Amino acid sequence: MSTEQEPEQRTIRCLVAKVGLDGHDRGAHVIARAFRDAGFEVIYSGLHKAPDEIVQAAVQEDVDVLGISILSGAHNTLVPKIVEGLKEYGAFEDTLIIVGGIIPEDDRPGLREAGVAEIFGPGASMQETIDFVRENARER
Amino acid sequence: MGEELIDDLLDGQHRALARVITKIENRSPGYRDLVRELHQHTGDAEVVGVTGSPGAGKSTLVDKMAAEYRERGLTVGVIAIDPSSPFTGGAVLGDRIRMASNVGDMDVFFRSMSARGQLGGVSTATTDAVKALDAFGKDRIIVETVGAGQNEIDIVRTADTVAVLVPPSSGDDVQMLKAGILEIGDVFVVNKADLDGADRTVSELKEMIMMRDASPAAGTGGYHGAGTDASGHHGPDEGGTAESEPDPTAEVTGPGSAGTPGSPTDQGGPVDTDEGEAWVPPVVQTVANTGEGVENFLGTLADHRSFLERSGQLEVKARKRYAEEIRRLLREDTRALLERELEAQGGIESFVEEVMGRESDPYTVADEVVQPLRDCLDDPDDE
C-alpha cells in the first residue's frame, strides 16, 4: 500500500443511477464494478428511482459524474427532469452527465441539448466509457 | 473562495455543504481553513454512532431513525462510512440504497464516504464532516460504519452515544463483540428481533455487559439475570437463563458489593453508585424493516443523552475527543514533515538499501531522520 497521499490525484466520485420503471440493472452493475476497478468511488442508487431521488443523491454525494442507466424508453421525460433538479441546486455545471442504455438515434440530439455529455449504447466498451469520464470530469 | 463556501454552508445551501465535505475528504488545498472556520459554529448537534457486523441491518435502521427524527421535526445528517475499499482505491458505496424512507427530503443529508486507504485518515475526515453537518445546523447526526476493527471504533467515537447492532442468534457475532466493540456500546440493539433467537441474543448481551461492568474499573452494577427486554416480542422462555427474583424494589439500588455485579436493573440505563450516577447499557430490540421498536430505541438514545448531560460526562467526552483530535492532527502533521525529511535525506529506498546491506539498521535510520526535528526542539536528553 502506498500510504502517502498525493493531493494531485483526485478521487472521481460517480453516481450510477437507475431511473424509472425498468427493472434491468445488469448493465448498471457491470458499469459500477468497472468504475470501481478503475479507481472511482461509485455510489449505486438502486432500482426504480424517481428523478428527485437521483438529484438528491447527486447533490448530497457531490459526485463528479452522474451515469444514468435507462432502458425503459422514458429518457425524454426523465433526463430533463434530472437536469432541471440539478440546476435548481446549482449542481448542473460541474456534474458530468452520461447516459447508458438504448437510446434511439433520433432522441440523442435532444438529450445532448438538455445537458447530457455523452450517450453510451449497447456497443460501447467499458474502457471507452472510463476514458471519457477521466477526460471530461470537470475541474473543481 | 473558501469564505464564500462557508457562508453558503451556514446559509443552508446543500450544495455548499456537499462541496465542503468533498474538500474535507480530498484534503484539498485550503480544507484546513474551512474546518477552522466551521469549528466556532459547532456544538449544537447530537451525534449518534451506529455500528455492528455486516448484515446486522445498520443502514435500514439508520433510515428508519432518520425518518422518525424527521417526524419529530428535526433535521438529520448521516455519514455512512465504508471502510472496505479494495486495492484499486475504488469502491462501491451501497448504503444509500437502503435510505428509502427519506426520498426527496433534503433535510436528511446522507453522505457516503470510503476509507481511501489512509491510515487514520478516515477518523479525521469523519470528525471534520461531522463538524460540517453540525455547523450547517443539523439537529441529529448519525455516523454509521461496520464494526470491524480499531479504525471503525475510532470512527464511532466521534459520537456522544454509540449504538451497537447485533443480529439475533448470532452466537459467533456476540463472541466477536468481545474483541473491543463491547466496550464502546452505550446502547445495544438486537435488530431483526422478529427472528428466532432474538431473546437468547438479548440475554447473552446482558450477560456480557454485566461481566464488563463488573470489572473493578467500571465500578457499576449490571444486570441481574437476564430478563426480557422492555419491548420484548417473545416470552422469556427460550433464553435458558432463569428469571430469578423479580423483585420490583430492586429497580435501582446502590452498588453491588465488589464482585457481585448483580445489583441494578433489568432494563439498563442510569444507575446510582457510590461515585455518582453511572450508565448500564440497555439492550433494546428493533425490527428495522418495519420500524418496530425504533421509537423506543430513540427514547433510549435520548435517555443516554440526558444522562451524559446530568452527569457531566458530555463535557468529559468532548474534552477527551478534542484532546484525541489534536493528538491525531499532530501525528499526521509530523508524519508529513518526516516524510519530507526522509525525501530530503535521500528517500526511503536508499535507507532500505543500507539496511539490507547491513551497513545500517532501522533504528539508526529512524534516529537519523528524526534528528533535525530533535535539534529544533533542543531536547536536553539528546546532548
mmCIF file of N, CA and C in Angstrom, chain B residues 75-133:
data_model
loop_
_atom_site.group_PDB
_atom_site.id
_atom_site.type_symbol
_atom_site.label_atom_id
_atom_site.label_comp_id
_atom_site.label_asym_id
_atom_site.label_seq_id
_atom_site.Cartn_x
_atom_site.Cartn_y
_atom_site.Cartn_z
ATOM 1 N N THR B 75 -33.931 18.014 11.865
ATOM 2 C CA THR B 75 -33.162 17.756 10.647
ATOM 3 C C THR B 75 -32.038 16.769 10.953
ATOM 4 N N VAL B 76 -31.644 16.032 9.928
ATOM 5 C CA VAL B 76 -30.748 14.902 10.140
ATOM 6 C C VAL B 76 -29.598 14.898 9.137
ATOM 7 N N GLY B 77 -28.415 14.592 9.623
ATOM 8 C CA GLY B 77 -27.272 14.332 8.744
ATOM 9 C C GLY B 77 -26.790 12.914 8.970
ATOM 10 N N VAL B 78 -26.465 12.222 7.899
ATOM 11 C CA VAL B 78 -25.963 10.858 8.030
ATOM 12 C C VAL B 78 -24.631 10.749 7.296
ATOM 13 N N ILE B 79 -23.637 10.184 7.962
ATOM 14 C CA ILE B 79 -22.394 9.854 7.275
ATOM 15 C C ILE B 79 -22.237 8.344 7.343
ATOM 16 N N ALA B 80 -22.230 7.704 6.188
ATOM 17 C CA ALA B 80 -22.084 6.256 6.136
ATOM 18 C C ALA B 80 -20.693 5.936 5.600
ATOM 19 N N ILE B 81 -19.889 5.287 6.435
ATOM 20 C CA ILE B 81 -18.509 5.024 6.025
ATOM 21 C C ILE B 81 -18.342 3.564 5.670
ATOM 22 N N ASP B 82 -17.778 3.354 4.502
ATOM 23 C CA ASP B 82 -17.499 2.000 4.045
ATOM 24 C C ASP B 82 -15.992 1.815 4.020
ATOM 25 N N PRO B 83 -15.465 1.147 5.030
ATOM 26 C CA PRO B 83 -14.010 1.070 5.099
ATOM 27 C C PRO B 83 -13.430 -0.004 4.197
ATOM 28 N N SER B 84 -14.291 -0.720 3.507
ATOM 29 C CA SER B 84 -13.812 -1.890 2.788
ATOM 30 C C SER B 84 -13.412 -1.593 1.355
ATOM 31 N N SER B 85 -12.792 -0.467 1.124
ATOM 32 C CA SER B 85 -12.434 -0.189 -0.263
ATOM 33 C C SER B 85 -11.225 -1.026 -0.653
ATOM 34 N N PRO B 86 -11.307 -1.609 -1.804
ATOM 35 C CA PRO B 86 -10.291 -2.570 -2.246
ATOM 36 C C PRO B 86 -9.023 -1.884 -2.749
ATOM 37 N N PHE B 87 -8.148 -2.670 -3.345
ATOM 38 C CA PHE B 87 -6.799 -2.199 -3.662
ATOM 39 C C PHE B 87 -6.742 -1.120 -4.720
ATOM 40 N N THR B 88 -7.686 -1.107 -5.606
ATOM 41 C CA THR B 88 -7.623 -0.124 -6.675
ATOM 42 C C THR B 88 -7.852 1.284 -6.162
ATOM 43 N N GLY B 89 -8.325 1.384 -4.939
ATOM 44 C CA GLY B 89 -8.691 2.703 -4.437
ATOM 45 C C GLY B 89 -10.140 3.007 -4.771
ATOM 46 N N GLY B 90 -10.716 2.232 -5.648
ATOM 47 C CA GLY B 90 -12.116 2.423 -5.977
ATOM 48 C C GLY B 90 -12.990 1.736 -4.947
ATOM 49 N N ALA B 91 -14.270 2.041 -4.965
ATOM 50 C CA ALA B 91 -15.170 1.426 -4.006
ATOM 51 C C ALA B 91 -16.588 1.551 -4.513
ATOM 52 N N VAL B 92 -17.414 0.591 -4.147
ATOM 53 C CA VAL B 92 -18.843 0.757 -4.381
ATOM 54 C C VAL B 92 -19.485 1.003 -3.031
ATOM 55 N N LEU B 93 -20.110 2.146 -2.905
ATOM 56 C CA LEU B 93 -20.689 2.529 -1.624
ATOM 57 C C LEU B 93 -22.187 2.304 -1.710
ATOM 58 N N GLY B 94 -22.665 1.281 -1.019
ATOM 59 C CA GLY B 94 -24.028 0.833 -1.271
ATOM 60 C C GLY B 94 -25.056 1.191 -0.217
ATOM 61 N N ASP B 95 -24.628 1.882 0.838
ATOM 62 C CA ASP B 95 -25.555 2.113 1.944
ATOM 63 C C ASP B 95 -26.744 2.975 1.555
ATOM 64 N N ARG B 96 -26.528 3.768 0.556
ATOM 65 C CA ARG B 96 -27.551 4.720 0.167
ATOM 66 C C ARG B 96 -28.830 4.030 -0.324
ATOM 67 N N ILE B 97 -28.656 2.842 -0.873
ATOM 68 C CA ILE B 97 -29.805 2.118 -1.409
ATOM 69 C C ILE B 97 -30.889 1.938 -0.352
ATOM 70 N N ARG B 98 -30.457 1.790 0.897
ATOM 71 C CA ARG B 98 -31.413 1.488 1.949
ATOM 72 C C ARG B 98 -32.105 2.719 2.523
ATOM 73 N N MET B 99 -31.745 3.886 2.003
ATOM 74 C CA MET B 99 -32.321 5.097 2.574
ATOM 75 C C MET B 99 -33.649 5.422 1.925
ATOM 76 N N ALA B 100 -34.527 4.454 1.901
ATOM 77 C CA ALA B 100 -35.748 4.589 1.121
ATOM 78 C C ALA B 100 -36.799 5.475 1.772
ATOM 79 N N SER B 101 -36.733 5.626 3.090
ATOM 80 C CA SER B 101 -37.804 6.346 3.777
ATOM 81 C C SER B 101 -37.672 7.855 3.670
ATOM 82 N N ASN B 102 -36.559 8.314 3.158
ATOM 83 C CA ASN B 102 -36.313 9.745 3.191
ATOM 84 C C ASN B 102 -36.079 10.327 1.806
ATOM 85 N N VAL B 103 -36.728 9.688 0.873
ATOM 86 C CA VAL B 103 -36.574 10.046 -0.517
ATOM 87 C C VAL B 103 -37.034 11.467 -0.789
ATOM 88 N N GLY B 104 -36.174 12.210 -1.454
ATOM 89 C CA GLY B 104 -36.551 13.555 -1.858
ATOM 90 C C GLY B 104 -36.584 14.543 -0.713
ATOM 91 N N ASP B 105 -36.246 14.092 0.500
ATOM 92 C CA ASP B 105 -36.264 15.005 1.639
ATOM 93 C C ASP B 105 -34.849 15.519 1.883
ATOM 94 N N MET B 106 -34.589 16.724 1.454
ATOM 95 C CA MET B 106 -33.246 17.268 1.562
ATOM 96 C C MET B 106 -32.835 17.508 3.017
ATOM 97 N N ASP B 107 -33.802 17.523 3.910
ATOM 98 C CA ASP B 107 -33.449 17.731 5.312
ATOM 99 C C ASP B 107 -32.862 16.481 5.958
ATOM 100 N N VAL B 108 -32.842 15.409 5.190
ATOM 101 C CA VAL B 108 -31.980 14.289 5.561
ATOM 102 C C VAL B 108 -30.801 14.334 4.604
ATOM 103 N N PHE B 109 -29.666 14.706 5.121
ATOM 104 C CA PHE B 109 -28.488 14.814 4.270
ATOM 105 C C PHE B 109 -27.640 13.577 4.460
ATOM 106 N N PHE B 110 -27.595 12.750 3.436
ATOM 107 C CA PHE B 110 -26.911 11.462 3.533
ATOM 108 C C PHE B 110 -25.635 11.516 2.709
ATOM 109 N N ARG B 111 -24.542 11.138 3.329
ATOM 110 C CA ARG B 111 -23.280 11.175 2.595
ATOM 111 C C ARG B 111 -22.510 9.875 2.780
ATOM 112 N N SER B 112 -22.113 9.270 1.666
ATOM 113 C CA SER B 112 -21.301 8.053 1.719
ATOM 114 C C SER B 112 -19.819 8.429 1.687
ATOM 115 N N MET B 113 -19.038 7.770 2.519
ATOM 116 C CA MET B 113 -17.600 8.008 2.490
ATOM 117 C C MET B 113 -16.860 6.680 2.452
ATOM 118 N N SER B 114 -15.724 6.670 1.789
ATOM 119 C CA SER B 114 -14.916 5.458 1.812
ATOM 120 C C SER B 114 -13.632 5.726 2.579
ATOM 121 N N ALA B 115 -12.948 4.651 2.921
ATOM 122 C CA ALA B 115 -11.762 4.817 3.764
ATOM 123 C C ALA B 115 -10.586 5.374 2.985
ATOM 124 N N ARG B 116 -10.553 5.131 1.697
ATOM 125 C CA ARG B 116 -9.475 5.604 0.840
ATOM 126 C C ARG B 116 -8.098 5.195 1.306
ATOM 127 N N GLY B 117 -8.058 4.128 2.050
ATOM 128 C CA GLY B 117 -6.773 3.525 2.390
ATOM 129 C C GLY B 117 -5.799 4.372 3.179
ATOM 130 N N GLN B 118 -6.247 5.466 3.747
ATOM 131 C CA GLN B 118 -5.314 6.252 4.546
ATOM 132 C C GLN B 118 -5.426 5.838 6.002
ATOM 133 N N LEU B 119 -4.293 5.546 6.574
ATOM 134 C CA LEU B 119 -4.284 5.145 7.959
ATOM 135 C C LEU B 119 -4.716 6.318 8.833
ATOM 136 N N GLY B 120 -5.763 6.121 9.571
ATOM 137 C CA GLY B 120 -6.198 7.195 10.454
ATOM 138 C C GLY B 120 -6.912 8.316 9.722
ATOM 139 N N GLY B 121 -6.815 8.302 8.397
ATOM 140 C CA GLY B 121 -7.393 9.395 7.629
ATOM 141 C C GLY B 121 -8.908 9.464 7.718
ATOM 142 N N VAL B 122 -9.537 8.302 7.835
ATOM 143 C CA VAL B 122 -10.999 8.302 7.907
ATOM 144 C C VAL B 122 -11.477 8.969 9.175
ATOM 145 N N SER B 123 -10.791 8.713 10.267
ATOM 146 C CA SER B 123 -11.235 9.315 11.522
ATOM 147 C C SER B 123 -11.205 10.829 11.420
ATOM 148 N N THR B 124 -10.144 11.347 10.843
ATOM 149 C CA THR B 124 -10.044 12.790 10.672
ATOM 150 C C THR B 124 -11.149 13.296 9.760
ATOM 151 N N ALA B 125 -11.317 12.635 8.632
ATOM 152 C CA ALA B 125 -12.336 13.076 7.678
ATOM 153 C C ALA B 125 -13.730 12.997 8.301
ATOM 154 N N THR B 126 -13.981 11.943 9.084
ATOM 155 C CA THR B 126 -15.293 11.805 9.711
ATOM 156 C C THR B 126 -15.531 12.922 10.715
ATOM 157 N N THR B 127 -14.541 13.138 11.563
ATOM 158 C CA THR B 127 -14.657 14.206 12.559
ATOM 159 C C THR B 127 -14.972 15.533 11.879
ATOM 160 N N ASP B 128 -14.263 15.805 10.790
ATOM 161 C CA ASP B 128 -14.448 17.080 10.108
ATOM 162 C C ASP B 128 -15.790 17.143 9.380
ATOM 163 N N ALA B 129 -16.212 16.031 8.821
ATOM 164 C CA ALA B 129 -17.506 16.012 8.130
ATOM 165 C C ALA B 129 -18.644 16.213 9.137
ATOM 166 N N VAL B 130 -18.488 15.646 10.324
ATOM 167 C CA VAL B 130 -19.481 15.855 11.383
ATOM 168 C C VAL B 130 -19.556 17.342 11.725
ATOM 169 N N LYS B 131 -18.394 17.976 11.756
ATOM 170 C CA LYS B 131 -18.380 19.416 12.039
ATOM 171 C C LYS B 131 -19.148 20.194 10.979
ATOM 172 N N ALA B 132 -18.965 19.776 9.722
ATOM 173 C CA ALA B 132 -19.658 20.472 8.638
ATOM 174 C C ALA B 132 -21.176 20.353 8.804
ATOM 175 N N LEU B 133 -21.634 19.148 9.125
ATOM 176 C CA LEU B 133 -23.073 18.933 9.303
ATOM 177 C C LEU B 133 -23.600 19.694 10.518
#
